[in-house]
Coordinates of C-alpha atoms in Angstrom, one line a residue:
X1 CA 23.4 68.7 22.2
X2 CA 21.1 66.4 19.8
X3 CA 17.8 68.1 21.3
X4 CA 19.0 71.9 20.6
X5 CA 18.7 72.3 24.1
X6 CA 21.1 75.0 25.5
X7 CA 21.9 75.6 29.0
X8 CA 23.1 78.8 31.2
X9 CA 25.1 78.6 34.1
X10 CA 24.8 81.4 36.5
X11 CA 25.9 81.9 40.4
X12 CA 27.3 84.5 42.8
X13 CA 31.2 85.3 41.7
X14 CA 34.2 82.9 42.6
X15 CA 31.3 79.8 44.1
X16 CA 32.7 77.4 41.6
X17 CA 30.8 77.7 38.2
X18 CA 34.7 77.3 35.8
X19 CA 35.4 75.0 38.2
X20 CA 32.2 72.5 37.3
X21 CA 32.2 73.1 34.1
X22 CA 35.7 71.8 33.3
X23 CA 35.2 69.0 35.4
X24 CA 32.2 68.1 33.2
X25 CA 34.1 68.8 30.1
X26 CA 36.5 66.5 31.0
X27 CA 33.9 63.9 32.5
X28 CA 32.2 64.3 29.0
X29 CA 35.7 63.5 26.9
X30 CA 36.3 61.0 28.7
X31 CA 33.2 59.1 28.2
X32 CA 33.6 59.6 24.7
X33 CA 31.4 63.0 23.8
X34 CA 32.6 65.3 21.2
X35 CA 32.7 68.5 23.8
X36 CA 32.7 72.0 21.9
X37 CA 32.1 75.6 23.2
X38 CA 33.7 78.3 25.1
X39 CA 34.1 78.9 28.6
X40 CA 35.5 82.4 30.1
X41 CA 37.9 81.8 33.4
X42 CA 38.9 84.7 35.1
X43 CA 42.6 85.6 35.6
X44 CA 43.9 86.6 39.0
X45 CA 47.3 88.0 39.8
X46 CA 48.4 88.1 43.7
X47 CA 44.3 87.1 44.3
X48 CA 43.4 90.3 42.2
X49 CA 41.1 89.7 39.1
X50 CA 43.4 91.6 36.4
X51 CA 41.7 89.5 33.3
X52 CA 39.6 87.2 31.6
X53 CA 40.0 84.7 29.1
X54 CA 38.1 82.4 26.6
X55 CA 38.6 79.1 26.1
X56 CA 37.6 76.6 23.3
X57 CA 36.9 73.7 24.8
X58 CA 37.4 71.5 21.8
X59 CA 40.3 73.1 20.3
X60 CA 41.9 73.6 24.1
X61 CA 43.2 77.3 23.2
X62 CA 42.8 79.7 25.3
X63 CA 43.6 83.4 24.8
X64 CA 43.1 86.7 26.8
X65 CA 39.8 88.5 26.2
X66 CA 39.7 91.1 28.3
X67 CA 42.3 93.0 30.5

């Protein structure tokens, strides 16, 4: 962000927050913005939360961070 600004995104669990923030990722990319960060999804098995990950939004990796 050019102005240093830095924004938090916080909300009750499982409302949607991974869900808006890769859709603005990908609204971002494609309108031509160099998109960089992390974002941490949760990992559910069977609808149980068994893990989370981090992803690097400009490389596109994502790895396990926590079981």
């Amino acid at each position: 962000m050019p102005d240093g600004k830095r924004y938090i995104l916080s909300g009750e669990r499982e409302i949607g927050k991974t869900t808006l923030l890769l859709a603005l990722k990908d609204q971002a990319q494609h309108a031509g913005f160099d998109v960089s960060g992390v974002i941490s999804p949760a990992v559910f098995l069977e609808g149980k939360k068994v893990g989370i990950d981090l992803l690097d939004l400009r490389k596109n990796d994502q790895i396990r961070l926590a079981d």
